[in-house]
């Protein structure tokens, strides 16, 4: 008998790891806290188990929900393995490290370090938005730099949102959810099952639409705006029918530097061709603006309104 999305029990051995507890569930995976039996280190393990395709047998094996889904599950598992292997080649302080990847229970397991810190989504709810300029720059400049590296290697994340940004000590960001990453040279990059209302641009809703680095750029802009405005932006499908979203340069004028509001509005353009082509293009525009901003602050002796309370 198969059990829908049942997690593995605490104490279960998977490869060289002993599972401790479930710490998260996503559309494509279950996430466990575990211990490396060789080193004794605490790690995080992501088990590939797509919610719409997979069930678990009592012996722990992951099987298709129905016979006609077997091919899709097998294909997804193979791509998951290949894509994580590709991503493991990227070295960046804001991209989660891949420690190990292996097959067991007829599915794939991704092993990552357990990074202490807090999730941006939970922190945003706690603070009720309105995060400072310094905080936003500390977090999103490194996130854009990490995405620029991915884009340079023909990869797109496709699920940038507050819930996929982890904040370590000093608000150093870590981009999570590698399972959503797609190499652009595969057919899977056209259309996607990964859609997060408010953060996914309109092209992600359509199976034949072309996705690319510009898709991640929209999501970054939407995430920054959510941090500013205390609420998730309206879904792109709603904006596509009737765009009632007031530009950030108008809605948030005076609360944040003009250049940062312009960056958000540029990133959140509905038409992909009107956005920065990739993260590096947005960064190239932002960097001289940041230098001028910092020089102005230094000349004025600093501005207490822009000092991040979150950094202390």
GROMACS .gro file of C-alpha atoms in nm:
model
  312
    1UNK     CA    1   0.000   0.000   0.000
    2UNK     CA    2   0.128   0.349  -0.085
    3UNK     CA    3   0.103   0.643   0.151
    4UNK     CA    4   0.066   0.990  -0.003
    5UNK     CA    5   0.366   1.213   0.074
    6UNK     CA    6   0.445   1.037   0.399
    7UNK     CA    7   0.787   1.139   0.529
    8UNK     CA    8   1.051   0.895   0.646
    9UNK     CA    9   1.056   0.836   1.022
   10UNK     CA   10   1.305   0.990   1.263
   11UNK     CA   11   1.604   0.760   1.299
   12UNK     CA   12   1.578   0.620   0.945
   13UNK     CA   13   1.914   0.556   0.779
   14UNK     CA   14   1.946   0.688   0.424
   15UNK     CA   15   2.287   0.642   0.271
   16UNK     CA   16   2.544   0.755   0.527
   17UNK     CA   17   2.294   0.976   0.708
   18UNK     CA   18   2.047   0.935   0.994
   19UNK     CA   19   1.731   1.142   0.967
   20UNK     CA   20   1.630   1.345   1.272
   21UNK     CA   21   1.309   1.530   1.173
   22UNK     CA   22   1.116   1.685   0.888
   23UNK     CA   23   1.181   2.059   0.870
   24UNK     CA   24   1.007   2.152   0.546
   25UNK     CA   25   0.782   2.042   0.262
   26UNK     CA   26   0.772   2.182  -0.091
   27UNK     CA   27   0.588   2.100  -0.408
   28UNK     CA   28   0.872   1.874  -0.523
   29UNK     CA   29   1.043   1.763  -0.205
   30UNK     CA   30   1.052   1.680   0.163
   31UNK     CA   31   1.331   1.834   0.369
   32UNK     CA   32   1.492   1.668   0.670
   33UNK     CA   33   1.741   1.759   0.939
   34UNK     CA   34   1.992   1.474   0.959
   35UNK     CA   35   2.333   1.368   1.088
   36UNK     CA   36   2.630   1.257   0.882
   37UNK     CA   37   2.732   0.929   1.041
   38UNK     CA   38   3.088   0.963   0.912
   39UNK     CA   39   3.167   1.318   1.026
   40UNK     CA   40   2.898   1.371   1.290
   41UNK     CA   41   2.799   1.697   1.121
   42UNK     CA   42   2.441   1.819   1.114
   43UNK     CA   43   2.311   1.842   0.757
   44UNK     CA   44   1.993   1.915   0.565
   45UNK     CA   45   1.865   1.654   0.320
   46UNK     CA   46   1.616   1.722   0.044
   47UNK     CA   47   1.430   1.415  -0.081
   48UNK     CA   48   1.289   1.436  -0.433
   49UNK     CA   49   0.920   1.357  -0.394
   50UNK     CA   50   0.691   1.565  -0.620
   51UNK     CA   51   0.356   1.616  -0.454
   52UNK     CA   52   0.148   1.560  -0.768
   53UNK     CA   53   0.330   1.248  -0.886
   54UNK     CA   54   0.467   1.047  -0.595
   55UNK     CA   55   0.355   0.831  -0.306
   56UNK     CA   56   0.556   0.629  -0.056
   57UNK     CA   57   0.544   0.254  -0.010
   58UNK     CA   58   0.559   0.114   0.341
   59UNK     CA   59   0.914  -0.003   0.271
   60UNK     CA   60   1.015   0.360   0.213
   61UNK     CA   61   1.034   0.348  -0.165
   62UNK     CA   62   0.890   0.639  -0.364
   63UNK     CA   63   0.649   0.523  -0.635
   64UNK     CA   64   0.417   0.695  -0.884
   65UNK     CA   65   0.065   0.775  -0.767
   66UNK     CA   66  -0.070   0.603  -1.077
   67UNK     CA   67   0.083   0.383  -1.347
   68UNK     CA   68   0.048   0.655  -1.612
   69UNK     CA   69   0.266   0.887  -1.398
   70UNK     CA   70   0.561   0.646  -1.382
   71UNK     CA   71   0.740   0.794  -1.683
   72UNK     CA   72   0.700   1.153  -1.560
   73UNK     CA   73   0.832   1.059  -1.216
   74UNK     CA   74   1.131   0.878  -1.364
   75UNK     CA   75   1.205   1.169  -1.599
   76UNK     CA   76   1.180   1.424  -1.317
   77UNK     CA   77   1.409   1.223  -1.091
   78UNK     CA   78   1.672   1.195  -1.364
   79UNK     CA   79   1.661   1.568  -1.438
   80UNK     CA   80   1.678   1.646  -1.066
   81UNK     CA   81   1.999   1.445  -1.041
   82UNK     CA   82   2.152   1.601  -1.353
   83UNK     CA   83   2.060   1.955  -1.254
   84UNK     CA   84   2.198   1.925  -0.901
   85UNK     CA   85   2.521   1.786  -1.044
   86UNK     CA   86   2.546   2.090  -1.270
   87UNK     CA   87   2.469   2.331  -0.988
   88UNK     CA   88   2.727   2.167  -0.763
   89UNK     CA   89   2.992   2.307  -0.997
   90UNK     CA   90   2.898   2.664  -0.900
   91UNK     CA   91   3.093   2.819  -0.614
   92UNK     CA   92   2.937   3.131  -0.462
   93UNK     CA   93   2.887   3.241  -0.099
   94UNK     CA   94   2.516   3.303  -0.163
   95UNK     CA   95   2.446   2.969  -0.336
   96UNK     CA   96   2.385   2.675  -0.105
   97UNK     CA   97   2.665   2.418  -0.119
   98UNK     CA   98   2.597   2.066  -0.241
   99UNK     CA   99   2.774   1.821  -0.009
  100UNK     CA  100   2.641   1.501  -0.158
  101UNK     CA  101   2.379   1.358  -0.388
  102UNK     CA  102   2.274   0.996  -0.411
  103UNK     CA  103   1.993   0.762  -0.511
  104UNK     CA  104   1.798   0.551  -0.259
  105UNK     CA  105   1.437   0.440  -0.209
  106UNK     CA  106   1.391   0.484  -0.586
  107UNK     CA  107   1.439   0.859  -0.556
  108UNK     CA  108   1.712   1.123  -0.519
  109UNK     CA  109   1.859   1.284  -0.206
  110UNK     CA  110   2.043   1.617  -0.199
  111UNK     CA  111   2.266   1.683   0.103
  112UNK     CA  112   2.349   2.039   0.210
  113UNK     CA  113   2.512   2.201   0.515
  114UNK     CA  114   2.276   2.304   0.794
  115UNK     CA  115   2.325   2.680   0.789
  116UNK     CA  116   2.214   2.853   1.108
  117UNK     CA  117   1.996   3.160   1.060
  118UNK     CA  118   1.643   3.261   0.969
  119UNK     CA  119   1.420   3.254   0.667
  120UNK     CA  120   1.348   3.589   0.499
  121UNK     CA  121   0.978   3.507   0.464
  122UNK     CA  122   0.936   3.444   0.837
  123UNK     CA  123   1.145   3.749   0.920
  124UNK     CA  124   0.938   3.963   0.684
  125UNK     CA  125   0.618   3.854   0.857
  126UNK     CA  126   0.773   3.923   1.195
  127UNK     CA  127   0.887   4.272   1.094
  128UNK     CA  128   0.569   4.336   0.890
  129UNK     CA  129   0.770   4.466   0.597
  130UNK     CA  130   0.923   4.809   0.578
  131UNK     CA  131   1.278   4.672   0.586
  132UNK     CA  132   1.553   4.931   0.566
  133UNK     CA  133   1.751   5.032   0.259
  134UNK     CA  134   2.074   4.903   0.412
  135UNK     CA  135   1.913   4.567   0.485
  136UNK     CA  136   1.777   4.538   0.129
  137UNK     CA  137   2.113   4.619  -0.025
  138UNK     CA  138   2.297   4.380   0.210
  139UNK     CA  139   2.065   4.097   0.106
  140UNK     CA  140   1.978   4.154  -0.259
  141UNK     CA  141   2.309   4.268  -0.407
  142UNK     CA  142   2.465   3.928  -0.315
  143UNK     CA  143   2.149   3.748  -0.434
  144UNK     CA  144   2.174   3.924  -0.771
  145UNK     CA  145   2.544   3.839  -0.787
  146UNK     CA  146   2.465   3.471  -0.724
  147UNK     CA  147   2.196   3.475  -0.992
  148UNK     CA  148   2.439   3.647  -1.232
  149UNK     CA  149   2.676   3.352  -1.190
  150UNK     CA  150   2.393   3.107  -1.255
  151UNK     CA  151   2.277   3.301  -1.560
  152UNK     CA  152   2.633   3.310  -1.694
  153UNK     CA  153   2.628   2.929  -1.676
  154UNK     CA  154   2.296   2.915  -1.864
  155UNK     CA  155   2.092   2.828  -1.553
  156UNK     CA  156   1.779   2.991  -1.414
  157UNK     CA  157   1.640   2.954  -1.064
  158UNK     CA  158   1.268   3.004  -1.143
  159UNK     CA  159   1.152   3.027  -0.780
  160UNK     CA  160   1.311   3.333  -0.620
  161UNK     CA  161   1.090   3.450  -0.333
  162UNK     CA  162   1.129   3.539   0.037
  163UNK     CA  163   1.078   3.175   0.137
  164UNK     CA  164   1.381   3.072  -0.068
  165UNK     CA  165   1.623   3.322   0.084
  166UNK     CA  166   1.796   3.220   0.407
  167UNK     CA  167   1.962   3.485   0.624
  168UNK     CA  168   2.280   3.388   0.806
  169UNK     CA  169   2.475   3.591   1.062
  170UNK     CA  170   2.503   3.954   0.955
  171UNK     CA  171   2.216   3.906   0.710
  172UNK     CA  172   2.437   3.722   0.463
  173UNK     CA  173   2.185   3.571   0.218
  174UNK     CA  174   2.176   3.216   0.091
  175UNK     CA  175   1.965   3.127  -0.212
  176UNK     CA  176   1.770   2.806  -0.149
  177UNK     CA  177   1.559   2.550  -0.335
  178UNK     CA  178   1.800   2.410  -0.589
  179UNK     CA  179   1.533   2.168  -0.705
  180UNK     CA  180   1.368   2.444  -0.908
  181UNK     CA  181   1.684   2.531  -1.102
  182UNK     CA  182   1.676   2.453  -1.475
  183UNK     CA  183   1.958   2.458  -1.730
  184UNK     CA  184   1.845   2.670  -2.024
  185UNK     CA  185   1.964   2.424  -2.287
  186UNK     CA  186   1.690   2.176  -2.198
  187UNK     CA  187   1.333   2.162  -2.321
  188UNK     CA  188   1.216   2.183  -1.960
  189UNK     CA  189   1.317   2.549  -1.956
  190UNK     CA  190   1.015   2.632  -2.173
  191UNK     CA  191   0.721   2.651  -1.935
  192UNK     CA  192   0.737   2.536  -1.576
  193UNK     CA  193   0.527   2.379  -1.305
  194UNK     CA  194   0.690   2.610  -1.048
  195UNK     CA  195   0.465   2.913  -0.999
  196UNK     CA  196   0.446   3.132  -0.690
  197UNK     CA  197   0.169   3.392  -0.704
  198UNK     CA  198   0.306   3.743  -0.666
  199UNK     CA  199   0.665   3.649  -0.747
  200UNK     CA  200   0.642   3.453  -1.074
  201UNK     CA  201   0.614   3.666  -1.389
  202UNK     CA  202   0.339   3.604  -1.640
  203UNK     CA  203   0.550   3.386  -1.871
  204UNK     CA  204   0.580   3.121  -1.599
  205UNK     CA  205   0.207   3.056  -1.617
  206UNK     CA  206   0.214   2.941  -1.979
  207UNK     CA  207   0.368   2.612  -2.093
  208UNK     CA  208   0.483   2.746  -2.431
  209UNK     CA  209   0.625   3.075  -2.303
  210UNK     CA  210   1.000   3.130  -2.312
  211UNK     CA  211   1.165   3.145  -1.972
  212UNK     CA  212   1.508   3.290  -1.906
  213UNK     CA  213   1.720   3.504  -1.674
  214UNK     CA  214   1.462   3.783  -1.712
  215UNK     CA  215   1.219   3.552  -1.531
  216UNK     CA  216   1.442   3.553  -1.221
  217UNK     CA  217   1.486   3.930  -1.250
  218UNK     CA  218   1.109   3.983  -1.213
  219UNK     CA  219   1.103   3.759  -0.907
  220UNK     CA  220   1.388   3.954  -0.742
  221UNK     CA  221   1.207   4.282  -0.803
  222UNK     CA  222   0.884   4.141  -0.659
  223UNK     CA  223   1.070   4.008  -0.355
  224UNK     CA  224   1.234   4.344  -0.287
  225UNK     CA  225   0.898   4.518  -0.320
  226UNK     CA  226   0.740   4.273  -0.076
  227UNK     CA  227   1.016   4.359   0.173
  228UNK     CA  228   0.941   4.728   0.128
  229UNK     CA  229   0.565   4.724   0.119
  230UNK     CA  230   0.470   4.461   0.378
  231UNK     CA  231   0.259   4.264   0.130
  232UNK     CA  232   0.301   4.024  -0.161
  233UNK     CA  233   0.264   4.196  -0.500
  234UNK     CA  234  -0.047   4.105  -0.703
  235UNK     CA  235  -0.017   3.789  -0.915
  236UNK     CA  236   0.118   3.848  -1.263
  237UNK     CA  237  -0.194   3.695  -1.421
  238UNK     CA  238  -0.405   3.963  -1.253
  239UNK     CA  239  -0.162   4.231  -1.369
  240UNK     CA  240  -0.178   4.087  -1.718
  241UNK     CA  241  -0.556   4.136  -1.728
  242UNK     CA  242  -0.561   4.476  -1.559
  243UNK     CA  243  -0.245   4.619  -1.410
  244UNK     CA  244  -0.345   4.820  -1.103
  245UNK     CA  245  -0.002   4.800  -0.937
  246UNK     CA  246   0.117   5.154  -0.868
  247UNK     CA  247   0.485   5.187  -0.965
  248UNK     CA  248   0.720   5.176  -0.667
  249UNK     CA  249   0.858   5.518  -0.764
  250UNK     CA  250   0.513   5.659  -0.687
  251UNK     CA  251   0.384   5.429  -0.413
  252UNK     CA  252   0.703   5.438  -0.206
  253UNK     CA  253   0.847   5.778  -0.299
  254UNK     CA  254   1.045   5.929  -0.012
  255UNK     CA  255   1.068   5.602   0.180
  256UNK     CA  256   1.352   5.454  -0.023
  257UNK     CA  257   1.620   5.599  -0.254
  258UNK     CA  258   1.494   5.673  -0.602
  259UNK     CA  259   1.746   5.442  -0.769
  260UNK     CA  260   1.626   5.142  -0.567
  261UNK     CA  261   1.261   5.211  -0.654
  262UNK     CA  262   1.355   5.249  -1.021
  263UNK     CA  263   1.534   4.913  -1.008
  264UNK     CA  264   1.223   4.746  -0.867
  265UNK     CA  265   0.996   4.899  -1.130
  266UNK     CA  266   1.235   4.802  -1.410
  267UNK     CA  267   1.262   4.443  -1.284
  268UNK     CA  268   0.884   4.408  -1.251
  269UNK     CA  269   0.791   4.514  -1.604
  270UNK     CA  270   0.520   4.286  -1.737
  271UNK     CA  271   0.685   4.244  -2.077
  272UNK     CA  272   1.002   4.039  -2.048
  273UNK     CA  273   1.175   4.246  -2.318
  274UNK     CA  274   1.135   4.560  -2.104
  275UNK     CA  275   1.313   4.411  -1.802
  276UNK     CA  276   1.690   4.378  -1.752
  277UNK     CA  277   1.793   4.079  -1.962
  278UNK     CA  278   1.961   3.908  -1.667
  279UNK     CA  279   2.087   3.967  -1.314
  280UNK     CA  280   2.423   4.100  -1.432
  281UNK     CA  281   2.249   4.373  -1.637
  282UNK     CA  282   2.056   4.491  -1.331
  283UNK     CA  283   2.373   4.476  -1.119
  284UNK     CA  284   2.570   4.674  -1.378
  285UNK     CA  285   2.306   4.949  -1.356
  286UNK     CA  286   2.286   4.935  -0.975
  287UNK     CA  287   2.656   4.949  -0.889
  288UNK     CA  288   2.728   5.312  -0.991
  289UNK     CA  289   2.402   5.413  -0.823
  290UNK     CA  290   2.518   5.239  -0.505
  291UNK     CA  291   2.855   5.413  -0.516
  292UNK     CA  292   2.687   5.752  -0.546
  293UNK     CA  293   2.445   5.662  -0.268
  294UNK     CA  294   2.727   5.561  -0.032
  295UNK     CA  295   2.931   5.870  -0.121
  296UNK     CA  296   2.633   6.093  -0.044
  297UNK     CA  297   2.581   5.919   0.290
  298UNK     CA  298   2.949   5.954   0.379
  299UNK     CA  299   2.948   6.322   0.285
  300UNK     CA  300   2.639   6.380   0.497
  301UNK     CA  301   2.789   6.188   0.787
  302UNK     CA  302   2.544   5.901   0.745
  303UNK     CA  303   2.166   5.895   0.756
  304UNK     CA  304   2.017   5.722   1.059
  305UNK     CA  305   1.701   5.644   0.862
  306UNK     CA  306   1.904   5.417   0.634
  307UNK     CA  307   2.095   5.233   0.906
  308UNK     CA  308   1.968   4.878   0.930
  309UNK     CA  309   1.841   4.790   1.274
  310UNK     CA  310   1.831   4.433   1.146
  311UNK     CA  311   2.208   4.427   1.120
  312UNK     CA  312   2.257   4.466   1.496
   0.00000   0.00000   0.00000
